[in-house]
Coordinates of C-alpha atoms and ligand atoms in Angstrom, one line a residue:
X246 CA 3.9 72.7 47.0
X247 CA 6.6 71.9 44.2
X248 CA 9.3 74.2 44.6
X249 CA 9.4 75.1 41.1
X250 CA 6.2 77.0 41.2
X251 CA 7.4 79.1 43.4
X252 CA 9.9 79.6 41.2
X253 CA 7.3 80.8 38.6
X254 CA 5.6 83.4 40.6
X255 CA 4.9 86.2 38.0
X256 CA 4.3 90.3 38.6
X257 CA 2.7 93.1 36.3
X258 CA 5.3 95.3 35.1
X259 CA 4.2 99.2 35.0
X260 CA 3.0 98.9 31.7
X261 CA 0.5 95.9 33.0
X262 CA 2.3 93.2 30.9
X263 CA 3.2 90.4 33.0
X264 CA 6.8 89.3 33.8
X265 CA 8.5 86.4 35.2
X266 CA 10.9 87.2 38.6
X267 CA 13.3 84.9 37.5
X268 CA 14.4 82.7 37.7
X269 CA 11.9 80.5 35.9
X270 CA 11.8 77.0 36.4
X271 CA 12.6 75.1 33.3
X272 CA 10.9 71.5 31.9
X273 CA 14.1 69.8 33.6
X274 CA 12.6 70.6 37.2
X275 CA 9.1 69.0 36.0
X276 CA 8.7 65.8 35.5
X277 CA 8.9 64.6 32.0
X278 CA 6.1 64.0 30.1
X279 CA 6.3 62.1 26.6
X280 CA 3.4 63.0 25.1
X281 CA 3.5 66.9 26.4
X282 CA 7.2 67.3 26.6
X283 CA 8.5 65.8 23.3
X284 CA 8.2 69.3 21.4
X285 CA 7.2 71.7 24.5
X286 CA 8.4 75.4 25.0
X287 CA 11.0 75.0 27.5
X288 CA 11.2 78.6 29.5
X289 CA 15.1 78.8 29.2
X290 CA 14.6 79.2 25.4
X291 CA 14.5 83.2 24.7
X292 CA 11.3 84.7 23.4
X293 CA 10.4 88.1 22.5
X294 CA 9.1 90.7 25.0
X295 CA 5.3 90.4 24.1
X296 CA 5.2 86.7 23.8
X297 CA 7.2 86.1 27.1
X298 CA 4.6 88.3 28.9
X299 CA 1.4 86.0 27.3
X300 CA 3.6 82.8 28.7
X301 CA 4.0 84.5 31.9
X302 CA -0.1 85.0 32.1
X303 CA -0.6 82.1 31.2
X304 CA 1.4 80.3 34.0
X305 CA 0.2 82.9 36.4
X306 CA -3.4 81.9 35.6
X307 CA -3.6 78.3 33.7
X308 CA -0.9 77.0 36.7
X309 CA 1.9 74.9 35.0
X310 CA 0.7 72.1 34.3
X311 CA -0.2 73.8 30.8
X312 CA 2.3 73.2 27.8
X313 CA 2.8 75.1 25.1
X314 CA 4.5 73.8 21.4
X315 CA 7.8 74.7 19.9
X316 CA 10.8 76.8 21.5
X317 CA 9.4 79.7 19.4
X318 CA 5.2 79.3 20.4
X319 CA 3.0 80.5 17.8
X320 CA 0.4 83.1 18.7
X321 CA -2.5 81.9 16.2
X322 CA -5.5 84.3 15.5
X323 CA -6.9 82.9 12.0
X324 CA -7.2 79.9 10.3
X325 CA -8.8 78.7 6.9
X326 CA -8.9 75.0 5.2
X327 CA -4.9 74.1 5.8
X328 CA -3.6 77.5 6.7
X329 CA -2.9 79.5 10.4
X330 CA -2.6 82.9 10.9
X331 CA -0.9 84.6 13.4
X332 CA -1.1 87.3 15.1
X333 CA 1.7 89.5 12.9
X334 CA -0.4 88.2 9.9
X335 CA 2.4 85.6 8.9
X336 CA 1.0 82.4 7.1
X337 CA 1.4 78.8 8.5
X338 CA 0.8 75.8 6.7
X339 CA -0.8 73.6 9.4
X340 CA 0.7 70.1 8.5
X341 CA -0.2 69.2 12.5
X342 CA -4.1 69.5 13.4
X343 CA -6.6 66.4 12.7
X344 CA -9.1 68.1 14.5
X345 CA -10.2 70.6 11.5
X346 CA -10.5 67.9 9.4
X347 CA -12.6 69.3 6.5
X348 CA -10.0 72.3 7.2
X349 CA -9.8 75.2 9.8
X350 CA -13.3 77.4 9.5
X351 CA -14.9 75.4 7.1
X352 CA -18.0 77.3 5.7
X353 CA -20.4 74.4 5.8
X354 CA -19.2 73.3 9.5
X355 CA -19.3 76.8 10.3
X356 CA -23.5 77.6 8.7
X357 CA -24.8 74.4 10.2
X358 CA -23.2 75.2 13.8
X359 CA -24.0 78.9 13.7
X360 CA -28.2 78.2 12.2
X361 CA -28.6 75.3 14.7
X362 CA -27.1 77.5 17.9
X363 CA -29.6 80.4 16.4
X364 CA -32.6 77.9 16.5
X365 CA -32.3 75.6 19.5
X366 CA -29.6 74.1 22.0
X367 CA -30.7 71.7 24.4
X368 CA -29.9 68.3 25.5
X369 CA -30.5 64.6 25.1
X370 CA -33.6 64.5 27.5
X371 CA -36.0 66.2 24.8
X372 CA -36.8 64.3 21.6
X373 CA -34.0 66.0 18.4
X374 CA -34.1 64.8 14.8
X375 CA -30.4 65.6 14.5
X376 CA -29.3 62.7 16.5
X377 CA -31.6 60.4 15.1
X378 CA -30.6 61.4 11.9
X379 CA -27.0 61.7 12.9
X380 CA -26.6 58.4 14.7
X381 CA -28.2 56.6 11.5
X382 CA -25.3 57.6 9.3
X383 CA -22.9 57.0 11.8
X384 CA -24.0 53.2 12.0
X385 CA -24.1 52.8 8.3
X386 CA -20.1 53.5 8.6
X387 CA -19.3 50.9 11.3
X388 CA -19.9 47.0 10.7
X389 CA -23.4 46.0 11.1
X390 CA -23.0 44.6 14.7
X391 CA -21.9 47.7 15.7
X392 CA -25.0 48.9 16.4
X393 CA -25.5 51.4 19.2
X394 CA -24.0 54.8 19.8
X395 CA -23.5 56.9 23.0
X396 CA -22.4 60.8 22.9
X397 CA -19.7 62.8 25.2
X398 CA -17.5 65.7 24.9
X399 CA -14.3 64.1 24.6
X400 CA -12.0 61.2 23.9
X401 CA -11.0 61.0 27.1
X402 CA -15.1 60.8 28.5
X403 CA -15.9 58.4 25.9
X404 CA -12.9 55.8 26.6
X405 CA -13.7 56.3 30.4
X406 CA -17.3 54.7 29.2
X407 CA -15.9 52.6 27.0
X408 CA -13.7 50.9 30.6
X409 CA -16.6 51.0 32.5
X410 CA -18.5 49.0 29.6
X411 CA -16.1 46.5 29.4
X412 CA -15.9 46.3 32.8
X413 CA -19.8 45.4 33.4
X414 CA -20.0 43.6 30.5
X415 CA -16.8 41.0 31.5
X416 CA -17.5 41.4 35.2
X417 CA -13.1 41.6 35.1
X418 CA -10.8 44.6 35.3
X419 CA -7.2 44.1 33.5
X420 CA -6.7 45.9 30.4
X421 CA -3.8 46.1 28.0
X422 CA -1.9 48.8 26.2
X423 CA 0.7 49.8 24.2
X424 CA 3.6 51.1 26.0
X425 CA 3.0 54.8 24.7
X426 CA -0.4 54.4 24.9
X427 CA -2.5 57.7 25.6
X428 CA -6.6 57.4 25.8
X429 CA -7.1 60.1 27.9
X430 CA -7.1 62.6 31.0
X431 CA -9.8 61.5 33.5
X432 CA -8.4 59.3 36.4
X433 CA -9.4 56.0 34.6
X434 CA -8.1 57.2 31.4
X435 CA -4.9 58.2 33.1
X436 CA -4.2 55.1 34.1
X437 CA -3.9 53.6 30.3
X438 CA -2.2 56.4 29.3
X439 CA 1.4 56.2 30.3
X440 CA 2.8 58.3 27.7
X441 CA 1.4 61.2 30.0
X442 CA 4.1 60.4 32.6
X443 CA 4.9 61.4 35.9
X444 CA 2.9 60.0 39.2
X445 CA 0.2 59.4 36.5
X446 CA 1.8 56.3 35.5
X447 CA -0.1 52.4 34.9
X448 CA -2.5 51.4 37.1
X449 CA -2.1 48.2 38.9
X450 CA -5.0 46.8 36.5
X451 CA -2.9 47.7 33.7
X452 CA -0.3 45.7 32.0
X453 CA 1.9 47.0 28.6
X454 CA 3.0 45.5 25.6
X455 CA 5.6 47.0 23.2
X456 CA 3.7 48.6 19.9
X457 CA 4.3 46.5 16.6
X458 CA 7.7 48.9 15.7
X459 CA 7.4 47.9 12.2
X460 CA 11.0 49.7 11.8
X461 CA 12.5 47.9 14.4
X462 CA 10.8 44.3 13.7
X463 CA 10.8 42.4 10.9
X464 CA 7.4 42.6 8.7
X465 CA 6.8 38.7 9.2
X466 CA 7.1 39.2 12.6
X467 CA 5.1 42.0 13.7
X468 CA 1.8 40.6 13.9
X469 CA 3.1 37.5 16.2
X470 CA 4.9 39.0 18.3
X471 CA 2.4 41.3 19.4
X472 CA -0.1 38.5 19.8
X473 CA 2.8 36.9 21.8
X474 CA 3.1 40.3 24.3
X475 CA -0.9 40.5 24.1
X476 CA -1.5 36.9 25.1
X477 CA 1.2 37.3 28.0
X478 CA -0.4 40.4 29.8
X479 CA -3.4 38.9 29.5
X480 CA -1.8 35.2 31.5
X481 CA 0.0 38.0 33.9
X482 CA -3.5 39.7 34.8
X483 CA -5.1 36.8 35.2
X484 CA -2.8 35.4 37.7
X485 CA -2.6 38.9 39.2
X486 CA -7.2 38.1 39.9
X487 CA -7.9 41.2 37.7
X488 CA -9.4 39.1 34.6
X489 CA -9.1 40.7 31.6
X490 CA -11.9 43.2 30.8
X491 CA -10.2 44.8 27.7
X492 CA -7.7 45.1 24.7
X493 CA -7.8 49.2 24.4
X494 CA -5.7 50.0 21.5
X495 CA -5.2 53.4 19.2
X496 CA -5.5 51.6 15.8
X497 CA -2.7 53.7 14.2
X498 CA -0.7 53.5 17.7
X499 CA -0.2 57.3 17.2
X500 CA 1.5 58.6 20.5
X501 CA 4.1 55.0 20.0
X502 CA 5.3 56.2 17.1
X503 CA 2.6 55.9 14.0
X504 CA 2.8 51.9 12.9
X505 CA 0.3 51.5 10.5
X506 CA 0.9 47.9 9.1
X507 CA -2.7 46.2 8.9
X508 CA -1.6 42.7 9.6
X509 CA -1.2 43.1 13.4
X510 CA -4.4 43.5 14.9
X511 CA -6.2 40.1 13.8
X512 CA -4.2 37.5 15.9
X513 CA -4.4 39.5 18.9
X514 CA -8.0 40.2 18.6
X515 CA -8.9 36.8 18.0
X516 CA -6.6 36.1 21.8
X517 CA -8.7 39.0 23.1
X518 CA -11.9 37.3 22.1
X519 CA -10.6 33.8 23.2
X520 CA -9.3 35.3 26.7
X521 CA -13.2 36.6 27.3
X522 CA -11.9 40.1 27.2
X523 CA -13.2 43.1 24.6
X524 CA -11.1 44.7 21.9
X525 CA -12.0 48.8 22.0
X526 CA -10.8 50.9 18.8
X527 CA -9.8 53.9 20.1
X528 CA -10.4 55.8 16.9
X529 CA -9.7 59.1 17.9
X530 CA -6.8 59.4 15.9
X531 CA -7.5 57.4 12.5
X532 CA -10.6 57.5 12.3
X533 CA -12.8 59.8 10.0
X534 CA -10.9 58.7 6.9
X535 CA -7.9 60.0 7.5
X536 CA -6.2 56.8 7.0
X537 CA -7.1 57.0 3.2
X538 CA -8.1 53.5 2.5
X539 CA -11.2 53.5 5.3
X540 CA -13.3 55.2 7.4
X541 CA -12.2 53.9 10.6
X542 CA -8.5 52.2 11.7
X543 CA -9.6 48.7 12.3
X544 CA -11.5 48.1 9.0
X545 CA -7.5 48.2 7.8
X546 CA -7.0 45.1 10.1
X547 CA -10.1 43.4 9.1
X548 CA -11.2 42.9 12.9
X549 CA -14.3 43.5 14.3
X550 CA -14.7 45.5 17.2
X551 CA -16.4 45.0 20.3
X552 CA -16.6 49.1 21.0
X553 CA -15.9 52.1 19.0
X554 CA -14.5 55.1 20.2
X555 CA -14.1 58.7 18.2
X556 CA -13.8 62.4 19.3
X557 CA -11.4 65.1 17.8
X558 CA -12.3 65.5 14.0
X559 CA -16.3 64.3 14.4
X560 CA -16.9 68.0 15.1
X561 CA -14.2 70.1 13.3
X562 CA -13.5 71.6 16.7
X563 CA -16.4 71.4 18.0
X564 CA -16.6 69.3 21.4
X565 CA -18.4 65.8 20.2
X566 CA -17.0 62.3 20.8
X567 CA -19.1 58.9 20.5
X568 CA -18.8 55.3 21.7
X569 CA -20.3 52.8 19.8
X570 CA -21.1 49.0 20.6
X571 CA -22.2 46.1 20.0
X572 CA -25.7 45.8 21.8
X573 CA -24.6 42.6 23.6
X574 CA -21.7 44.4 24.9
X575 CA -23.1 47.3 26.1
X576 CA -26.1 45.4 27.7
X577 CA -25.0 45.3 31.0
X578 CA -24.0 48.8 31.4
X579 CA -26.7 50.2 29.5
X580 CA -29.6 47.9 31.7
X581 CA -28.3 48.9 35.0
X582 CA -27.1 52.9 34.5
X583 CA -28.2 55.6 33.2
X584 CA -26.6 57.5 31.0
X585 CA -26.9 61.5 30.7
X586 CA -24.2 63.5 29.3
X587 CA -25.1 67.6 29.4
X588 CA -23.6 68.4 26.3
X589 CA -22.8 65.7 24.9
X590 CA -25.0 64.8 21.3
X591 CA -26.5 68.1 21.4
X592 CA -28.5 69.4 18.5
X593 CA -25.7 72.3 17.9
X594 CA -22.6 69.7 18.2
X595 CA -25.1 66.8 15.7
X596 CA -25.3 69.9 13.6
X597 CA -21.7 70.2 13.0
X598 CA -20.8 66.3 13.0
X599 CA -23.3 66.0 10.4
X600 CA -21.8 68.9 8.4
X601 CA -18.0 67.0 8.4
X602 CA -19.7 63.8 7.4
X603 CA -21.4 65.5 4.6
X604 CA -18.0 67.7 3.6
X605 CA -15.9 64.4 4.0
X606 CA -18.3 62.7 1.3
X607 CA -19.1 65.6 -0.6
X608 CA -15.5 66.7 -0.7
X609 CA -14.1 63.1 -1.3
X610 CA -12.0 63.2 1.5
X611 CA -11.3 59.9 1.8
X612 CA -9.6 59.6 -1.3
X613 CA -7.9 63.2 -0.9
X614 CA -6.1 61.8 2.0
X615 CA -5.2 58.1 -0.1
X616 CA -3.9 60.3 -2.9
X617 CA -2.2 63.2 -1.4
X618 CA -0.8 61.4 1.6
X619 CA 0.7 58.8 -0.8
X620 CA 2.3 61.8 -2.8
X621 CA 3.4 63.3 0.6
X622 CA 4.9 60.5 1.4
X623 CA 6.8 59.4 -1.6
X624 CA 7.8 62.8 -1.9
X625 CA 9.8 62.7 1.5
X626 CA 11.0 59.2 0.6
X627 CA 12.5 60.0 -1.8
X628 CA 14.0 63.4 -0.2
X629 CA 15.5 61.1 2.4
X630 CA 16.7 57.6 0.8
X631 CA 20.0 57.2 2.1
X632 CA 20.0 60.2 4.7
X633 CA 21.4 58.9 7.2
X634 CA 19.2 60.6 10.1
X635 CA 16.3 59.3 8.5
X636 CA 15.1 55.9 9.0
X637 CA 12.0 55.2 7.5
X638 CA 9.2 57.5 6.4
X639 CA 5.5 55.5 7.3
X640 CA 2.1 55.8 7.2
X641 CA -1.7 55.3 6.0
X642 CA -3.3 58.3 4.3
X643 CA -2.5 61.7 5.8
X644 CA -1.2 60.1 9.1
X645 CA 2.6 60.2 8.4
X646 CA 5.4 59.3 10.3
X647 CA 9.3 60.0 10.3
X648 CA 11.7 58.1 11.8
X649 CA 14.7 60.2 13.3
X650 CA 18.0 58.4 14.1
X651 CA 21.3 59.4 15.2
X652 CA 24.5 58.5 13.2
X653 CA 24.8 55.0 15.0
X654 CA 21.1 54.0 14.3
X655 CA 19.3 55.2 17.9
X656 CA 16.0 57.1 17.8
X657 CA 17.4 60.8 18.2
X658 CA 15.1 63.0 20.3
X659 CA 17.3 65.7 19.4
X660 CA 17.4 65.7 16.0
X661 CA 13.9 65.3 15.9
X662 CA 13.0 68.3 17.9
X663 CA 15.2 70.1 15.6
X664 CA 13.5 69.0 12.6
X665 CA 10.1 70.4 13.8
X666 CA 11.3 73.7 15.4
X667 CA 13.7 74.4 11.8
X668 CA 9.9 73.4 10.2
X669 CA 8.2 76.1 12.4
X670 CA 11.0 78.6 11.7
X671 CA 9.5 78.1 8.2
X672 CA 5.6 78.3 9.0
X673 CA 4.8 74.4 8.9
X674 CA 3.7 73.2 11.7
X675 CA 4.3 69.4 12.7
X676 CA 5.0 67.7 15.8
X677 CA 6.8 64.7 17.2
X678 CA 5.4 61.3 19.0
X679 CA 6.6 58.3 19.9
X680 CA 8.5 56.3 23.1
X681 CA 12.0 58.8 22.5
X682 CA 10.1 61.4 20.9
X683 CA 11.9 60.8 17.8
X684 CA 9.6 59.9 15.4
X685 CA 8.0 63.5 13.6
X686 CA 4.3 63.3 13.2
X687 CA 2.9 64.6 10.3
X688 CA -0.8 64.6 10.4
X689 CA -2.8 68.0 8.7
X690 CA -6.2 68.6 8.0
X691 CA -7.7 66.2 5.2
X692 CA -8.3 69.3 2.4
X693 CA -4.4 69.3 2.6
X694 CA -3.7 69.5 -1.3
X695 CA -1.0 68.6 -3.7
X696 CA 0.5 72.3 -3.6
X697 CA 0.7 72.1 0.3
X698 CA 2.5 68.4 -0.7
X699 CA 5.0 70.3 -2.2
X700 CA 5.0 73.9 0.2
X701 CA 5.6 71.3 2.5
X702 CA 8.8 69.4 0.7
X703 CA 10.4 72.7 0.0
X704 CA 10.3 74.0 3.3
X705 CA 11.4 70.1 4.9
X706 CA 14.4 69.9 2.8
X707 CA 15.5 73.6 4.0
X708 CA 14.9 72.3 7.1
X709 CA 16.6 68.7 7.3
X710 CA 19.8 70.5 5.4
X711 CA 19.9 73.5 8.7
X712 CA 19.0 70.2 11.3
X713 CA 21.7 67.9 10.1
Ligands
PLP113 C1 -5.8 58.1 20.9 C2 -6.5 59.1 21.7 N1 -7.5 58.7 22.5 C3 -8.1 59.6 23.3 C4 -7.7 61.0 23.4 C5 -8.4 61.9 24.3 O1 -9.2 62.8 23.6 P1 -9.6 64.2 24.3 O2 -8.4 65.1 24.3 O3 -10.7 64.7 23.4 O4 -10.2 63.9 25.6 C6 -6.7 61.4 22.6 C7 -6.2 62.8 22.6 O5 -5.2 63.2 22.1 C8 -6.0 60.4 21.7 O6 -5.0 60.8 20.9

């Protein structure tokens, strides 16, 4: 056993809270993980007595492979369209969570989950109107040879299909990432997702190429030199006798660092294609409108996917993810095995994926996020020309990203984790992503409104002026 959770052994005090016996081991003992560690708790930060005896429970139950956010972690209780309540009562504005798209505990997700689980939960064996009727709309949102769509839990189940898919479908096995890239937590998920870190690293099948770091890259060169990278991997893992099975790509490249120009993703498809592999969207980040201009991340890039995978927002929070396919593609797979997934499409989950779809149209979300998310963006813009800590403020719709350099032009880690913990000091949550952890993600629920817009620049220019 590590020694550091030994070090983490936790006892009831007399009054039944529980208690570190110190002394703790800190994230420097673990090993670093860039997606979990950018903006973790770290234990040597001091908390108060009742929150340090939740963390402490929480190790001595959850293990520590759990992370929490922020040196200061927020004990939430409440939450309604963009704003989190904790447990003193104290307001957040939640600037962070894509999940409750149509907002935290909206009324209409809520009715259609809550009248469905009161009439009938099953599974996918028994004949359900709400899939049929669910999958229908779905397809009329994807291209028309997109045309078939499987239901899971999570991301991370419905990418592992998507691999095994491709893998049937191109009889081959290499597939290529970004170098941040993070599609999941099962064990073939893992192994694309080396922002995760730690043992968990690439798997031999698995080559990188460096995301299209539109800050670092000249515009006019973005889109070839990731075709260049693309069309390399794919020479190494053929040489290497994998093949290449897939191109699995987030089509914002969230955990690299949020590079949303639309020009990059045609050249290398077309490679992809040319190579005999697949191209799967992972559109578990962009997808759902929130990138403003369209539905779904590749429809910016005007390619056309082989396979389609979504989870988070579908549901509001409510566990439902989906690959779609083209028929041809998924032939292979879907003529040889079975698919049955327990929860997965079920008439509760259909209920409330139906519910976001109607609240995203009814609600006009997509434009919401095109018009407020180019206020929110122009807003900090502006707040920052010249700063010199700032680099670049990005993004598509409500999927924002700020650069944070140090004096002499490096990504700054530091000052980035700064910036979000002086933000949570104020209630407004965001977070950080990217290779250094440098770049602050900024990414809240689509109802996020032009008074949040400027809640939000208030509180971020209190908060750049205490951070630098
Ligand atoms: C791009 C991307 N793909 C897949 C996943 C995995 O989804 P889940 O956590 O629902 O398994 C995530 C989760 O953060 C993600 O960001």
């Amino acid at each position: 056993m590590h020694e550091s959770v030994n070090q983490n052994a936790v006892f009831r005090d007399t009054a039944g809270c529980w208690r570190f016996s110190s002394p703790r081991a800190t994230n420097s003992d673990m090993s670093f993980s860039n997606i979990m560690d950018s903006n973790s708790y770290s234990p040597d930060h001091p908390v108060d007595p009742v929150t340090g005896s939740m963390i402490a429970a929480r190790d001595h139950m959850l293990g520590p492979a759990y992370r929490l956010f922020y040196d200061e972690p927020v004990h939430l209780v409440r939450g309604q369209g963009t704003r989190l309540y904790d447990v003193d009562g104290a307001c957040f504005l939640d600037a962070y969570n894509n999940v409750a798209c149509v907002g935290h505990c909206h009324p209409r997700v809520v009715e259609a989950a809550s009248r469905q689980l009161a009439t009938l939960n099953t599974h996918t064996r028994y004949l359900h109107r709400g899939i049929l009727d669910y999958s229908e709309r779905l397809l009329t949102t994807l291209p028309d040879a997109v045309n078939h769509v499987m239901y899971a839990c999570t991301g991370s189940e419905v990418n592992d299909l998507a691999l095994r898919v491709a893998e049937m479908h191109t009889g081959a096995k290499g597939v290529v990432i970004t170098t941040d890239a993070y599609h999941g937590n099962t064990a073939t998920t893992t192994a694309i997702s080396p922002s995760i870190g730690g043992p968990t690293a690439a798997g031999p099948h698995v080559r990188v190429v460096a995301p299209p770091d539109s800050y670092r890259i000249p515009a006019g060169e973005l889109a070839t030199r990731f075709a260049a990278d693309v069309n390399a991997a794919i020479a190494d893992l053929q040489s290497a006798g994998f093949g290449l099975s897939a191109f699995f790509v987030d089509t914002i490249f969230s955990s690299d660092g949020i590079y949303p120009d639309p020009s990059v993703l045609a050249p290398t498809v077309d490679a992809v294609h040319r190579a005999g592999g697949v191209f799967i969207a992972d559109e578990v980040q962009p997808g759902f409108a929130r990138t403003g201009d369209a539905m779904w991340g590749f429809s910016r890039h005007a390619v056309l996917p082989d396979i389609v995978t979504m989870g988070k927002p579908m549901g509001n929070g409510l566990p439902i993810a989906a690959m779609a396919a083209q028929a041809g593609v998924l032939e292979a797979f879907a003529t040889e095995v079975p698919y049955f997934n327990t929860f997965g499409g079920n008439p509760v989950t259909m209920a409330a994926a139906a519910a976001v779809l109607d609240v995203i149209e009814d609600e006009g979300l997509m434009d919401n996020a095109a018009v407020v998310g180019g206020l929110l963006r122009a807003e900090l813009t502006g707040m920052t020309e010249g700063h010199p800590r700032i680099g670049e403020v990005r993004g598509a719709g409500l999927y924002i990203g700020v650069e944070v350099i140090t004096d002499a032009g490096a990504p700054d880690r530091a000052g980035a984790k700064a910036l979000v913990n002086a933000m949570r000091e104020r209630n407004v949550l965001i977070s950080v992503c990217g290779h250094d952890g440098s770049v602050l993600k900024i990414r809240p629920p689509l109802v996020f409104s032009r008074s949040d817009v400027e809640w939000f620049c208030t509180e971020f220019a209190a908060a750049l002026a205490s951070a630098f």
